[in-house]
mmCIF file of C-alpha atoms in Angstrom:
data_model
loop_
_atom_site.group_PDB
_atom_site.id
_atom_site.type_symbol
_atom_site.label_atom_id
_atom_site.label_comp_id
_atom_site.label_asym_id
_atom_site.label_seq_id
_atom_site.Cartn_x
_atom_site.Cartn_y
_atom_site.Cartn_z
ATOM 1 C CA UNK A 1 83.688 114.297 135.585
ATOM 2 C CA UNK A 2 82.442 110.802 134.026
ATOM 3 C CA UNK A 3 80.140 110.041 131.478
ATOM 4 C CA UNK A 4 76.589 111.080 133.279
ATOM 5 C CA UNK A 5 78.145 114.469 132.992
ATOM 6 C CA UNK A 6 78.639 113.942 129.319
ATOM 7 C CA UNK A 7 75.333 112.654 128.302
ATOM 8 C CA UNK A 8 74.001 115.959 130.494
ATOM 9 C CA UNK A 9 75.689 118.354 128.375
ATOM 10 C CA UNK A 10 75.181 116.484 125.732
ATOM 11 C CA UNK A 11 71.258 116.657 126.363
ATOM 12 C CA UNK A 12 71.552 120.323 127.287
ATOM 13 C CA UNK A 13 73.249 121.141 124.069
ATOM 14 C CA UNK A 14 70.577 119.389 121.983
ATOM 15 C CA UNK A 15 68.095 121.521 123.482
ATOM 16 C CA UNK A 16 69.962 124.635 122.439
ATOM 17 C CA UNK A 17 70.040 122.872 119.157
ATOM 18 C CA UNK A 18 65.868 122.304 118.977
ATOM 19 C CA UNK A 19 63.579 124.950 118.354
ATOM 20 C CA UNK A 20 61.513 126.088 121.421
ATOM 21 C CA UNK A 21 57.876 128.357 121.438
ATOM 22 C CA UNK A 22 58.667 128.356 125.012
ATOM 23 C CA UNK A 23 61.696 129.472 124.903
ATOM 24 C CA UNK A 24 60.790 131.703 121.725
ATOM 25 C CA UNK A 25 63.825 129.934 119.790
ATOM 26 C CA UNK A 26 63.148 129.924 115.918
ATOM 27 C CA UNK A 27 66.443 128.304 115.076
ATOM 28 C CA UNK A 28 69.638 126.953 117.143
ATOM 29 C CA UNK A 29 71.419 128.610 119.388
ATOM 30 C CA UNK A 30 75.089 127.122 118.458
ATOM 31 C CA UNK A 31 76.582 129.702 120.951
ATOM 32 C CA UNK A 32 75.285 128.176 123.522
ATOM 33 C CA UNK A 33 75.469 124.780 122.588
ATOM 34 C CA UNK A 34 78.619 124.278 120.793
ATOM 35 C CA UNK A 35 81.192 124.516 124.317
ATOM 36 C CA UNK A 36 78.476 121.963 125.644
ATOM 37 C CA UNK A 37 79.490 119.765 122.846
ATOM 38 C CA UNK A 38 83.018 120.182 122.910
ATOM 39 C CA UNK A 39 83.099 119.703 127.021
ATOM 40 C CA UNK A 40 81.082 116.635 126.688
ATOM 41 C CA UNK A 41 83.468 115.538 123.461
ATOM 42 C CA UNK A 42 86.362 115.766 125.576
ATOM 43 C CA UNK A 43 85.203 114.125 128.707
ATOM 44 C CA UNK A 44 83.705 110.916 126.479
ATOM 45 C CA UNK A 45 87.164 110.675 124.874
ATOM 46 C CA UNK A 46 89.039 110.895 128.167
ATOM 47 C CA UNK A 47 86.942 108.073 129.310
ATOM 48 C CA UNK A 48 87.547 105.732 125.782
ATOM 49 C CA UNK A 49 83.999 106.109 124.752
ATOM 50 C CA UNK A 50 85.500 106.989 121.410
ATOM 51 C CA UNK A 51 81.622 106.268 119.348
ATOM 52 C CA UNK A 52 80.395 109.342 121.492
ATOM 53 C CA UNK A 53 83.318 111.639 121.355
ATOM 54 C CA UNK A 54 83.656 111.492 118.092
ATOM 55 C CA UNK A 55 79.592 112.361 117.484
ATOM 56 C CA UNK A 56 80.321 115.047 120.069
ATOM 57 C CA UNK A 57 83.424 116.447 118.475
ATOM 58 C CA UNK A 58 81.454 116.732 114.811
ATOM 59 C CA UNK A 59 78.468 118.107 116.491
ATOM 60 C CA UNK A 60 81.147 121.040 117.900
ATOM 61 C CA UNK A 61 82.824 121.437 114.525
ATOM 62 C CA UNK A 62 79.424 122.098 113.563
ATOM 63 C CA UNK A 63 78.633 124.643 116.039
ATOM 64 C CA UNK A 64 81.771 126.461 115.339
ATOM 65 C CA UNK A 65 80.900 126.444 110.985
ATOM 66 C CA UNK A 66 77.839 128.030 111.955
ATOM 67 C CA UNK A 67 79.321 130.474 114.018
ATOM 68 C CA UNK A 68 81.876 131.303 111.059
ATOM 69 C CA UNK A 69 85.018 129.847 112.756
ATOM 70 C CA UNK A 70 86.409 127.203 109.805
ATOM 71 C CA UNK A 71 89.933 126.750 111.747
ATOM 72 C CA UNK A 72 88.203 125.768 114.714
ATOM 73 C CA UNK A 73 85.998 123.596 113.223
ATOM 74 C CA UNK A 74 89.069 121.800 111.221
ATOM 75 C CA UNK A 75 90.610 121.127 114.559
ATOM 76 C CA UNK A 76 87.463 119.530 115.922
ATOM 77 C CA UNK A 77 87.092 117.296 112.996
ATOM 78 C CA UNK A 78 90.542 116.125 113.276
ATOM 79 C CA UNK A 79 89.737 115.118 116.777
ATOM 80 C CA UNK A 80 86.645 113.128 115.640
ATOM 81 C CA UNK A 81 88.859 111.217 113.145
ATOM 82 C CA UNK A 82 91.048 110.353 115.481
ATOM 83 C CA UNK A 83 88.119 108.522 117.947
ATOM 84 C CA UNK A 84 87.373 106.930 114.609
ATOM 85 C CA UNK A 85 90.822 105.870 114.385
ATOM 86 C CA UNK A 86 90.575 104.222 117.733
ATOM 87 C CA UNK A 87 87.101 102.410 117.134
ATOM 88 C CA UNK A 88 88.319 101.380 113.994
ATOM 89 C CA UNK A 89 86.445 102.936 111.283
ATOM 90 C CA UNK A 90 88.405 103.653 109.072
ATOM 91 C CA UNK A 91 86.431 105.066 106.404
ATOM 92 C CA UNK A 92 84.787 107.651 108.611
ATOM 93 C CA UNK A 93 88.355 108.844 109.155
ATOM 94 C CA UNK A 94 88.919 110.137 105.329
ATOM 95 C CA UNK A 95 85.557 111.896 105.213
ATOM 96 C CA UNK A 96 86.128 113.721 108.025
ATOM 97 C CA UNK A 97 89.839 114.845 107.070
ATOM 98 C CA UNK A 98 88.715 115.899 104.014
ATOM 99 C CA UNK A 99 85.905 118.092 105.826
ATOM 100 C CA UNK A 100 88.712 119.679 108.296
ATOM 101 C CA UNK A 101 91.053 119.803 104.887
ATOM 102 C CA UNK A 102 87.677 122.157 103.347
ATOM 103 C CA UNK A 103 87.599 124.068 106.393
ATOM 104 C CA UNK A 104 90.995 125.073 106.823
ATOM 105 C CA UNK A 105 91.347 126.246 103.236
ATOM 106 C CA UNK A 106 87.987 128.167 103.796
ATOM 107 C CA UNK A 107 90.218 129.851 106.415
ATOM 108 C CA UNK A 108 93.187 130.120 104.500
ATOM 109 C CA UNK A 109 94.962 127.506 105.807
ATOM 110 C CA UNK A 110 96.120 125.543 103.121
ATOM 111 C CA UNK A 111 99.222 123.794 104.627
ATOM 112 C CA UNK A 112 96.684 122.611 107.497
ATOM 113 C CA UNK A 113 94.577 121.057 105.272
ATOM 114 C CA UNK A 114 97.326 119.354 103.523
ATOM 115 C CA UNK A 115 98.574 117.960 107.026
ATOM 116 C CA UNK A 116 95.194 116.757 107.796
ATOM 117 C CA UNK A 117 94.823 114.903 104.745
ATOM 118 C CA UNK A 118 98.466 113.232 105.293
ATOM 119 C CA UNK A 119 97.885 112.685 108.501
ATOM 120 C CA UNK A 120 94.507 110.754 107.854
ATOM 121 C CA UNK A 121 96.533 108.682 105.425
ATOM 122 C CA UNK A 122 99.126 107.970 107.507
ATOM 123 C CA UNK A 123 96.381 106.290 110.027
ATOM 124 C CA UNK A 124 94.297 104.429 107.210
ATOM 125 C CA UNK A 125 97.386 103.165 105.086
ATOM 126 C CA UNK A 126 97.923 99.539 106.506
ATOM 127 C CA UNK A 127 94.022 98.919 106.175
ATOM 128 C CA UNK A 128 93.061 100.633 103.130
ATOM 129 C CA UNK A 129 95.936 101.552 100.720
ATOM 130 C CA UNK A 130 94.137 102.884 97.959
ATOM 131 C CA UNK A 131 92.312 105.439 100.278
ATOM 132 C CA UNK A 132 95.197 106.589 101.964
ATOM 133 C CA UNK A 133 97.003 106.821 98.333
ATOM 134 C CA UNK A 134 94.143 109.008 97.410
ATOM 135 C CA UNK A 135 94.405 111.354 100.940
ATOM 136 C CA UNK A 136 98.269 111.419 99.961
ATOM 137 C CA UNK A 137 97.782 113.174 96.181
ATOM 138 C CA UNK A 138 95.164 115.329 97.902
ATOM 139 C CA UNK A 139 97.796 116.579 100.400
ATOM 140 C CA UNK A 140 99.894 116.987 97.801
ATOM 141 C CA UNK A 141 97.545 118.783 95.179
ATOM 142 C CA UNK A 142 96.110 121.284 97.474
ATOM 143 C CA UNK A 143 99.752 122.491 98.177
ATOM 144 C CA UNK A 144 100.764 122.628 94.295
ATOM 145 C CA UNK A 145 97.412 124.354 93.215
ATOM 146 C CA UNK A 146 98.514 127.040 95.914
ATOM 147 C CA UNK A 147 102.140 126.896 94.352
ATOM 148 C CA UNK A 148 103.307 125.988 97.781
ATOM 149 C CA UNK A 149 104.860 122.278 97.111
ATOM 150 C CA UNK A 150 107.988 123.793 98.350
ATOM 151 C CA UNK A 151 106.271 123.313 101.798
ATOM 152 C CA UNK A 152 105.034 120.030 101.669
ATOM 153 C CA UNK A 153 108.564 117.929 100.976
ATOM 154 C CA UNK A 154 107.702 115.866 103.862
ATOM 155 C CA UNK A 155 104.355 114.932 102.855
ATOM 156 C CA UNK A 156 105.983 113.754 99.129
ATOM 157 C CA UNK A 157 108.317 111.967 101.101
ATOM 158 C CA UNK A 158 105.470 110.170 103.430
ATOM 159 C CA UNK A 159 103.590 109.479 100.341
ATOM 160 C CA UNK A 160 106.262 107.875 97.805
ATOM 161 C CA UNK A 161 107.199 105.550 101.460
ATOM 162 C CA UNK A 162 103.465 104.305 101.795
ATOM 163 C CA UNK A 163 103.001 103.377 98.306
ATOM 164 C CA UNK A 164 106.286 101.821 98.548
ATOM 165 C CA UNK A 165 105.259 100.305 101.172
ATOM 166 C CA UNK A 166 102.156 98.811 99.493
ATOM 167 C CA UNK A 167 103.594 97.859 96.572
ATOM 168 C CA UNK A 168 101.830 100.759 94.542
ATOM 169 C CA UNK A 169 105.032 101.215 92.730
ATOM 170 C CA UNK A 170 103.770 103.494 89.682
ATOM 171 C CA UNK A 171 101.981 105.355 92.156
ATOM 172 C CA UNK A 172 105.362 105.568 93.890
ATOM 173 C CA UNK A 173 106.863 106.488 90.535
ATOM 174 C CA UNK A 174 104.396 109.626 89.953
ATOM 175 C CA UNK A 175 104.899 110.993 93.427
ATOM 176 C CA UNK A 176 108.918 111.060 92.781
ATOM 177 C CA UNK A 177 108.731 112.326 89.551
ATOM 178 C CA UNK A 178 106.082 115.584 91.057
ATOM 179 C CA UNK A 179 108.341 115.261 94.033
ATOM 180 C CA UNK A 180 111.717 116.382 92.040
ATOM 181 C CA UNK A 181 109.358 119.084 90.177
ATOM 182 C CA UNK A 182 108.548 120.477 94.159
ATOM 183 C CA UNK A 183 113.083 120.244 94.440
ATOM 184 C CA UNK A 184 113.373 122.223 91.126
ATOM 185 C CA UNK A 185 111.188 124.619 92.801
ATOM 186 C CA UNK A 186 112.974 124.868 96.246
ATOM 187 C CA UNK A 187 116.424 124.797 94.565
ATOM 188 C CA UNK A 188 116.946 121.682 96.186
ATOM 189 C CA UNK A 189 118.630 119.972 92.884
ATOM 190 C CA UNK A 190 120.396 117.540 95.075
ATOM 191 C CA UNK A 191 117.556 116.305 96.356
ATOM 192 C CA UNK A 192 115.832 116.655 92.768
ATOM 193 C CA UNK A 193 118.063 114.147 91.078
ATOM 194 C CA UNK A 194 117.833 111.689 93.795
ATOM 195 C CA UNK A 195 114.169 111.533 93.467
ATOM 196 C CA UNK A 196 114.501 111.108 89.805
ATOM 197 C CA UNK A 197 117.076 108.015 90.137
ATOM 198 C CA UNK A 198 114.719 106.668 92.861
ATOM 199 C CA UNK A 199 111.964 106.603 90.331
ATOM 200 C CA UNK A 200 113.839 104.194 87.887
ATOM 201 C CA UNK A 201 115.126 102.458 90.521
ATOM 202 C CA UNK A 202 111.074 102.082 91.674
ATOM 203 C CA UNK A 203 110.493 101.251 88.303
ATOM 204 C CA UNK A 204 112.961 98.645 87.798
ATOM 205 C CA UNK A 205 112.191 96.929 91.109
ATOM 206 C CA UNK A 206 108.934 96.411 89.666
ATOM 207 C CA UNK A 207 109.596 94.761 86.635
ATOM 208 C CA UNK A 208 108.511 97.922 84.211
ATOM 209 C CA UNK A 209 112.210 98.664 82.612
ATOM 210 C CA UNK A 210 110.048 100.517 79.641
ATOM 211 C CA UNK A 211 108.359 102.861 81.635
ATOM 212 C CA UNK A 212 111.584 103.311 84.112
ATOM 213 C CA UNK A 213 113.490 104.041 80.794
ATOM 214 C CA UNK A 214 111.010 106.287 79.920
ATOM 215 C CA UNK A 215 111.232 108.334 83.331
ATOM 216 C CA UNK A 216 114.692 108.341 82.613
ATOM 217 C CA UNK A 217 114.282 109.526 79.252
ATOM 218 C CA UNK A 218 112.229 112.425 80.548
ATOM 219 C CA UNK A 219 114.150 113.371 83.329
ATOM 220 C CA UNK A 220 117.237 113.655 81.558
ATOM 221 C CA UNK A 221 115.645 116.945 79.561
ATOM 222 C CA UNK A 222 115.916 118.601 83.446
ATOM 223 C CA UNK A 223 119.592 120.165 82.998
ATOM 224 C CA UNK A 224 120.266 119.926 86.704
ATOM 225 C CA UNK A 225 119.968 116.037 86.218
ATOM 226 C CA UNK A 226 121.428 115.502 82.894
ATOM 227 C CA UNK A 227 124.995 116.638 84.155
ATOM 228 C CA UNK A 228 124.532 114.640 87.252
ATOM 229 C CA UNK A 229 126.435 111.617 89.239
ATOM 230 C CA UNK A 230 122.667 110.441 89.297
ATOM 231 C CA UNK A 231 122.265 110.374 85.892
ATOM 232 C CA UNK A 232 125.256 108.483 84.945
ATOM 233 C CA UNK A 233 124.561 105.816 87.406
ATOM 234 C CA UNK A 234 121.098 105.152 86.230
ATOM 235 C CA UNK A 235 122.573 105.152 82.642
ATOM 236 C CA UNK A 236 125.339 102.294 83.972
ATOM 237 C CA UNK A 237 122.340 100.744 85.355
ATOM 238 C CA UNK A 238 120.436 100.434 82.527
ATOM 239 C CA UNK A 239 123.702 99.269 80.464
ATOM 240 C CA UNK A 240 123.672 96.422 83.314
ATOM 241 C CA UNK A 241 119.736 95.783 82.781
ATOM 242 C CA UNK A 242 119.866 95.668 79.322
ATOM 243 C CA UNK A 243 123.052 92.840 79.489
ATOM 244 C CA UNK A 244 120.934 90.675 81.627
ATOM 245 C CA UNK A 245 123.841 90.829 83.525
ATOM 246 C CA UNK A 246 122.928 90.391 87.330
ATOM 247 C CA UNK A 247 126.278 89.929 88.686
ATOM 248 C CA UNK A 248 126.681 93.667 87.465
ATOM 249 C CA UNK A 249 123.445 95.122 88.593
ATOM 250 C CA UNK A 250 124.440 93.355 91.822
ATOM 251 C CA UNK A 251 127.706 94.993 91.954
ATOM 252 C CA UNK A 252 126.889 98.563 90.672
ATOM 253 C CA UNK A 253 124.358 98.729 93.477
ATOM 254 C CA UNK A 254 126.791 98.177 96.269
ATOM 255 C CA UNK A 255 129.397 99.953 94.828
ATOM 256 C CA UNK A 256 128.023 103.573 94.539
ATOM 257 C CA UNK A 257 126.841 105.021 97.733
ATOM 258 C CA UNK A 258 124.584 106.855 95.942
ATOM 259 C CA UNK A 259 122.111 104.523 96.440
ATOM 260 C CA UNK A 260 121.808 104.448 99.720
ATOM 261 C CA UNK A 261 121.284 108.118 100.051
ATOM 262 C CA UNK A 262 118.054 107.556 98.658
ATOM 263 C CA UNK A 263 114.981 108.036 100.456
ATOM 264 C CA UNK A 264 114.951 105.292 102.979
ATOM 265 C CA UNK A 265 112.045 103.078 101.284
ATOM 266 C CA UNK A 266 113.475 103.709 97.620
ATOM 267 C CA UNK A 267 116.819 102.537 99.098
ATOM 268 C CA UNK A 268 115.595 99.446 100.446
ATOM 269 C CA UNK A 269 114.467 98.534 97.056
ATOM 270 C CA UNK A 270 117.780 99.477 95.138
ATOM 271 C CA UNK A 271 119.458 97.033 97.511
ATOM 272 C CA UNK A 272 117.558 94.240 96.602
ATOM 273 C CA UNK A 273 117.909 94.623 92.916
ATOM 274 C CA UNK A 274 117.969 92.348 90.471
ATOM 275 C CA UNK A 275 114.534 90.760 90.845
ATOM 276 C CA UNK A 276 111.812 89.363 88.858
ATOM 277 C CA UNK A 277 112.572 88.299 84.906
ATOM 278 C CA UNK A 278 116.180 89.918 84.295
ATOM 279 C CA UNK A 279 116.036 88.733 80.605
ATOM 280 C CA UNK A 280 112.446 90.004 79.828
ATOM 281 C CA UNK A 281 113.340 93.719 81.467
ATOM 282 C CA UNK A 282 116.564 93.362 78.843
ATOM 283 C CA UNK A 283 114.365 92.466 75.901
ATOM 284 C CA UNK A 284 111.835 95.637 77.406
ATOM 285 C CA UNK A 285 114.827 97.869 76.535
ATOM 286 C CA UNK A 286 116.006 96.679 73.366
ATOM 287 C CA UNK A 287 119.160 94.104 74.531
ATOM 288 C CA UNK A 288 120.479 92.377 71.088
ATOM 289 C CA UNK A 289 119.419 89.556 70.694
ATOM 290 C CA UNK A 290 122.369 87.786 68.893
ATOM 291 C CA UNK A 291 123.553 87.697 64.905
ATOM 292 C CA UNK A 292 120.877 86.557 62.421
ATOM 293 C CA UNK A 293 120.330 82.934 60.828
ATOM 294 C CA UNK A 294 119.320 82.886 57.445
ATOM 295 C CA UNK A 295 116.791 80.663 56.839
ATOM 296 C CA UNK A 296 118.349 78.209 53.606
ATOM 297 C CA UNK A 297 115.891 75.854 53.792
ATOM 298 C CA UNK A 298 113.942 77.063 50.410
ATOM 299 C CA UNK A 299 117.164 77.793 48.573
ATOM 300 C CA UNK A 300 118.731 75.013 46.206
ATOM 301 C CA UNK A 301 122.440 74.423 45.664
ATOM 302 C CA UNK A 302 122.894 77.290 43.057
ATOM 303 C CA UNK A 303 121.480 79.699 45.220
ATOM 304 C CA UNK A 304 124.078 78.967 47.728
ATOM 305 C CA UNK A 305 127.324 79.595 45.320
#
């Protein structure tokens, strides 16, 4: 079938869609016209005239919410921002995963809606970070507000790697710090501590030793991480840091394997510590800064016996 056939059903189905006197239609029939859609979606798509499948697709969706089918509908969106992926509108693609995302939940499909929110950020990231960081901590929250972060691992996992990747490093930091919280909760402590080291590590490879010290700080009230290898190398890390000592940092970092059994994007980072303003991160967390001078210049010679 090519296009012709398309715009046909297409046609059809808008009739359907019309009220009719003749036909003694008061409102649509979407029973009729929603396959018409979909048919025509799928043949417009097969032939790369993405603009038209993708109207098609939402026009089924829509036939299939009026008909009270929400999982059905979700799956049509996702196919509509996916010809918007391929036409390059990239906007269109985050309203319409966060339509499917509503839908699915309305079904009670909350894990669906979390993958269709990743999965639009996973195809908008290079073009528009902040929107894709947005889709990402939707993903995420619709799985905690469920108390099901135990199921979405790989979606913290996708998330803390794109804002890595775009250099949204406290982003980054959040995500790791709710990702160890989603460990605690699936008993996965080893895991758990490695997200908290990766966190100061994020934090250190972007300048901020106060706030990675603070992350520390915090994570070291989690008992699992407090008696941990993890633990102690961030601490010997920090001792490093706050010696302005780069040789050190250098050497600690190659020396403990730990670090590269980070996530892959965290470890990439660890191994190219030290960078940026050694000395100011040392002054950020409180390095001495050498024995006092008194000031004699106001003080005569019988002050000074």
């Amino acid at each position: 079938m090519d296009t012709e056939d398309a715009d046909k059903l297409m046609k059809k189905a808008n009739k359907y869609c019309d009220p009719s006197f003749l036909s003694m239609r008061i409102k649509a029939d979407w029973e009729q016209a929603q396959p018409m859609y979909e048919r025509a979606a799928k043949i417009y798509k097969a032939a790369k005239c993405y603009d038209k499948a993708r109207y098609a697709f939402e026009r089924a969706a829509t036939g299939q919410e009026r008909q009270s089918s929400p999982w059905q509908a979700g799956k049509l969106l996702e196919q509509a921002a996916g010809c918007s992926k391929e036409t390059g509108d990239f906007t269109h693609i985050a309203e319409l995963a966060r339509k499917a995302a509503q839908l699915y939940k309305e079904a009670g499909r909350n894990s669906a809606a979390a993958e269709a929110l990743s999965k639009a950020a996973k195809l908008i990231e290079d073009r528009n970070p902040q929107d894709a960081s947005a889709l990402y901590l939707e993903a995420v929250e619709v799985m905690e507000g469920e108390g099901q972060e135990t199921m979405a691992l790989d979606i913290f996992r996708q998330a803390i790697g794109s804002h890595i990747k775009n250099g949204r490093y406290i982003d980054a930091m959040n995500m790791l710090m709710r990702f160890a919280i989603a460990c605690d909760a699936a008993h996965a402590a080893s895991s758990q501590c490695k997200a908290y080291l990766g966190a100061v590590v994020v934090g250190l490879y972007s300048g901020n030793a106060t706030e990675a010290w603070a992350t520390y700080q915090d994570a070291l009230g989690v008992d699992s991480f407090n008696v941990s290898s993890e633990a102690l190398v961030a601490d010997s890390l920090f001792d490093a840091y706050r010696a302005a000592d780069e040789a050190a940092i250098k050497k600690l970092i190659l020396s403990k394997p730990i670090f590269t059994e980070l996530d892959n994007q965290v470890s990439k980072l660890a191994r190219k510590l030290p960078v940026g303003d050694v000395k100011a991160m040392a002054s950020q967390l409180g390095a001495p800064q050498g024995p006092a001078v008194m000031d004699t210049s106001d003080l005569n010679e019988e002050d000074l016996t």
